[in-house]
Amino acid sequence: MPHNRRRILGAALALPATLATANLVAATPAVAAGGVEAQPWTDLLLESGVTAPTGATPQVRLITIAGTVFLQARGSVTCNLAADAKIATLPAGLRPTALVRATAPRNNSQGINACRFEVNTAGSLTIYGGNGGNPITWVQFDSVQTIWR
């Protein structure tokens, strides 16, 4: 009797999915081990020429999930960056011990819709990617989340 290849392939693919689902259902959530701790939101100290739209003040906080610390950001800025530029400073208590990077949405120009968000150990927040032919006119921070060091 000939074998139905689809049936064999379907069974082979379904088995790992079934096992993975069973493991996920039985697994203890990671946050149960270390919990979640969130610091309050803190305003960024903006550089001259960088402004916050009404109701979208750029802020950051540290959040710890199961022992791992993350930087979260929210809000947005308007600017006119024709080169890589420092746009803000993080408060002293929120400075990393090593360089951290993330990606943030920006005005979509020439098919480029993201820029690099980088914080150094001095707390300088720099945005990379703008140039004279493709300036960054706004940056949105709500999607920024990165492991903090």
CSV table of N, CA and C in Angstrom, one decimal, residues 58-129:
chain,number,residue,atom,x,y,z
A,58,PRO,N,9.1,62.7,26.2
A,58,PRO,CA,10.0,61.5,26.2
A,58,PRO,C,10.5,61.2,27.6
A,59,GLN,N,10.3,59.9,27.9
A,59,GLN,CA,10.6,59.4,29.2
A,59,GLN,C,11.3,58.0,29.1
A,60,VAL,N,12.0,57.7,30.2
A,60,VAL,CA,12.6,56.4,30.3
A,60,VAL,C,12.4,55.8,31.7
A,61,ARG,N,12.5,54.5,31.8
A,61,ARG,CA,12.5,53.8,33.1
A,61,ARG,C,13.2,52.5,32.9
A,62,LEU,N,13.6,52.0,34.1
A,62,LEU,CA,14.2,50.6,34.1
A,62,LEU,C,13.1,49.7,34.6
A,63,ILE,N,13.1,48.5,34.0
A,63,ILE,CA,12.1,47.5,34.4
A,63,ILE,C,12.9,46.2,34.5
A,64,THR,N,12.7,45.5,35.6
A,64,THR,CA,13.4,44.2,35.8
A,64,THR,C,12.4,43.1,35.7
A,65,ILE,N,12.7,42.1,34.8
A,65,ILE,CA,11.8,41.0,34.6
A,65,ILE,C,12.7,39.7,34.8
A,66,ALA,N,12.3,39.0,35.8
A,66,ALA,CA,13.0,37.7,36.2
A,66,ALA,C,14.5,37.9,36.3
A,67,GLY,N,14.9,39.0,36.9
A,67,GLY,CA,16.3,39.3,37.1
A,67,GLY,C,17.1,40.0,36.0
A,68,THR,N,16.4,40.2,34.8
A,68,THR,CA,17.0,40.9,33.7
A,68,THR,C,16.5,42.4,33.7
A,69,VAL,N,17.4,43.3,33.6
A,69,VAL,CA,17.0,44.7,33.6
A,69,VAL,C,16.9,45.2,32.2
A,70,PHE,N,15.8,45.9,31.9
A,70,PHE,CA,15.6,46.5,30.6
A,70,PHE,C,15.4,48.0,30.7
A,71,LEU,N,15.8,48.8,29.7
A,71,LEU,CA,15.5,50.2,29.6
A,71,LEU,C,14.2,50.2,28.7
A,72,GLN,N,13.2,50.9,29.1
A,72,GLN,CA,12.0,51.2,28.3
A,72,GLN,C,11.9,52.7,28.1
A,73,ALA,N,11.5,53.1,26.9
A,73,ALA,CA,11.3,54.5,26.6
A,73,ALA,C,9.9,54.7,26.0
A,74,ARG,N,9.4,55.9,26.1
A,74,ARG,CA,8.1,56.3,25.6
A,74,ARG,C,8.1,57.7,25.2
A,75,GLY,N,7.2,58.2,24.4
A,75,GLY,CA,7.1,59.5,24.0
A,75,GLY,C,7.7,59.7,22.7
A,76,SER,N,7.9,61.0,22.3
A,76,SER,CA,8.5,61.3,21.0
A,76,SER,C,9.2,62.7,21.0
A,77,VAL,N,10.0,63.0,20.0
A,77,VAL,CA,10.6,64.3,19.9
A,77,VAL,C,10.4,64.7,18.4
A,78,THR,N,10.4,66.0,18.3
A,78,THR,CA,10.5,66.6,16.9
A,78,THR,C,11.9,67.3,16.9
A,79,CYS,N,12.5,67.3,15.7
A,79,CYS,CA,13.9,67.8,15.6
A,79,CYS,C,14.2,68.0,14.1
A,80,ASN,N,15.4,68.4,13.8
A,80,ASN,CA,15.8,68.5,12.4
A,80,ASN,C,17.3,68.1,12.4
A,81,LEU,N,17.5,66.7,12.4
A,81,LEU,CA,18.8,66.2,12.5
A,81,LEU,C,19.4,65.9,11.1
A,82,ALA,N,20.4,66.7,10.7
A,82,ALA,CA,21.0,66.4,9.4
A,82,ALA,C,22.3,65.7,9.5
A,83,ALA,N,22.6,65.2,10.8
A,83,ALA,CA,23.7,64.4,11.1
A,83,ALA,C,23.4,63.6,12.4
A,84,ASP,N,24.3,62.7,12.7
A,84,ASP,CA,24.2,62.0,14.0
A,84,ASP,C,24.3,63.1,15.1
A,85,ALA,N,23.4,63.0,16.1
A,85,ALA,CA,23.4,64.1,17.1
A,85,ALA,C,22.9,63.6,18.4
A,86,LYS,N,23.4,64.2,19.5
A,86,LYS,CA,22.9,64.0,20.8
A,86,LYS,C,21.7,64.7,21.0
A,87,ILE,N,20.6,64.1,21.4
A,87,ILE,CA,19.3,64.8,21.5
A,87,ILE,C,18.8,64.9,23.0
A,88,ALA,N,19.4,64.1,23.9
A,88,ALA,CA,19.0,64.2,25.3
A,88,ALA,C,20.1,63.6,26.2
A,89,THR,N,19.8,63.8,27.5
A,89,THR,CA,20.7,63.2,28.5
A,89,THR,C,19.7,62.4,29.5
A,90,LEU,N,20.2,61.2,29.9
A,90,LEU,CA,19.4,60.5,30.9
A,90,LEU,C,19.8,61.0,32.3
A,91,PRO,N,18.9,61.0,33.2
A,91,PRO,CA,19.2,61.4,34.6
A,91,PRO,C,20.3,60.5,35.2
A,92,ALA,N,21.1,61.0,36.1
A,92,ALA,CA,22.2,60.3,36.7
A,92,ALA,C,21.9,58.9,37.1
A,93,GLY,N,20.8,58.6,37.8
A,93,GLY,CA,20.4,57.3,38.3
A,93,GLY,C,20.1,56.3,37.2
A,94,LEU,N,20.0,56.7,35.9
A,94,LEU,CA,19.6,55.8,34.9
A,94,LEU,C,20.7,55.6,33.8
A,95,ARG,N,21.9,55.7,34.2
A,95,ARG,CA,23.0,55.6,33.2
A,95,ARG,C,23.6,54.2,33.2
A,96,PRO,N,23.8,53.7,31.9
A,96,PRO,CA,24.3,52.3,31.8
A,96,PRO,C,25.8,52.2,32.1
A,97,THR,N,26.2,51.0,32.4
A,97,THR,CA,27.7,50.8,32.6
A,97,THR,C,28.4,50.4,31.3
A,98,ALA,N,27.6,50.2,30.2
A,98,ALA,CA,28.2,50.0,28.9
A,98,ALA,C,27.3,50.6,27.9
A,99,LEU,N,27.8,50.8,26.7
A,99,LEU,CA,27.0,51.3,25.6
A,99,LEU,C,25.8,50.4,25.3
A,100,VAL,N,24.6,51.0,25.2
A,100,VAL,CA,23.4,50.3,24.8
A,100,VAL,C,22.8,50.9,23.5
A,101,ARG,N,22.2,50.0,22.7
A,101,ARG,CA,21.6,50.5,21.4
A,101,ARG,C,20.2,49.9,21.3
A,102,ALA,N,19.4,50.6,20.5
A,102,ALA,CA,18.1,50.1,20.1
A,102,ALA,C,17.7,50.8,18.8
A,103,THR,N,16.6,50.4,18.2
A,103,THR,CA,16.1,51.0,17.0
A,103,THR,C,14.8,51.8,17.3
A,104,ALA,N,14.7,52.9,16.8
A,104,ALA,CA,13.4,53.7,17.0
A,104,ALA,C,12.8,54.2,15.7
A,105,PRO,N,11.5,54.2,15.6
A,105,PRO,CA,10.9,54.7,14.3
A,105,PRO,C,11.2,56.2,14.2
A,106,ARG,N,11.3,56.6,12.9
A,106,ARG,CA,11.5,58.0,12.6
A,106,ARG,C,10.6,58.4,11.4
A,107,ASN,N,10.7,59.7,10.9
A,107,ASN,CA,9.9,60.0,9.7
A,107,ASN,C,10.4,59.2,8.6
A,108,ASN,N,9.5,58.7,7.8
A,108,ASN,CA,9.8,57.8,6.7
A,108,ASN,C,10.2,58.7,5.5
A,109,SER,N,11.5,58.7,5.2
A,109,SER,CA,12.0,59.5,4.1
A,109,SER,C,12.9,58.6,3.2
A,110,GLN,N,12.7,58.6,1.9
A,110,GLN,CA,13.5,57.8,1.0
A,110,GLN,C,13.6,56.3,1.4
A,111,GLY,N,12.5,55.8,2.0
A,111,GLY,CA,12.4,54.4,2.3
A,111,GLY,C,13.0,54.1,3.6
A,112,ILE,N,13.6,55.1,4.3
A,112,ILE,CA,14.2,54.8,5.6
A,112,ILE,C,13.2,55.2,6.7
A,113,ASN,N,12.9,54.3,7.6
A,113,ASN,CA,11.9,54.6,8.6
A,113,ASN,C,12.3,54.3,10.0
A,114,ALA,N,13.6,54.1,10.2
A,114,ALA,CA,14.1,53.8,11.6
A,114,ALA,C,15.5,54.4,11.7
A,115,CYS,N,15.8,54.7,13.0
A,115,CYS,CA,17.1,55.2,13.3
A,115,CYS,C,17.7,54.5,14.5
A,116,ARG,N,19.0,54.7,14.7
A,116,ARG,CA,19.6,54.0,15.9
A,116,ARG,C,19.5,55.0,17.1
A,117,PHE,N,19.1,54.4,18.2
A,117,PHE,CA,19.0,55.1,19.5
A,117,PHE,C,20.1,54.5,20.3
A,118,GLU,N,21.0,55.3,20.8
A,118,GLU,CA,22.2,54.8,21.5
A,118,GLU,C,22.4,55.7,22.8
A,119,VAL,N,22.7,55.0,23.9
A,119,VAL,CA,23.0,55.7,25.2
A,119,VAL,C,24.4,55.2,25.6
A,120,ASN,N,25.3,56.2,25.9
A,120,ASN,CA,26.6,55.9,26.4
A,120,ASN,C,26.6,55.9,27.9
A,121,THR,N,27.8,55.7,28.5
A,121,THR,CA,27.9,55.6,30.0
A,121,THR,C,27.8,57.0,30.6
A,122,ALA,N,27.9,58.0,29.9
A,122,ALA,CA,27.7,59.4,30.4
A,122,ALA,C,26.2,59.8,30.4
A,123,GLY,N,25.4,58.9,29.8
A,123,GLY,CA,23.9,59.1,29.8
A,123,GLY,C,23.5,59.9,28.5
A,124,SER,N,24.4,60.1,27.6
A,124,SER,CA,24.1,60.9,26.4
A,124,SER,C,23.3,60.0,25.5
A,125,LEU,N,22.1,60.4,25.0
A,125,LEU,CA,21.3,59.7,24.1
A,125,LEU,C,21.5,60.3,22.7
A,126,THR,N,22.0,59.5,21.8
A,126,THR,CA,22.4,60.0,20.5
A,126,THR,C,21.5,59.3,19.5
A,127,ILE,N,21.0,60.0,18.5
A,127,ILE,CA,20.3,59.4,17.4
A,127,ILE,C,21.2,59.4,16.1
A,128,TYR,N,21.3,58.3,15.5
A,128,TYR,CA,22.1,58.1,14.3
A,128,TYR,C,21.2,57.9,13.1
A,129,GLY,N,21.7,58.4,11.9
A,129,GLY,CA,21.0,58.1,10.7
A,129,GLY,C,20.6,59.3,9.8
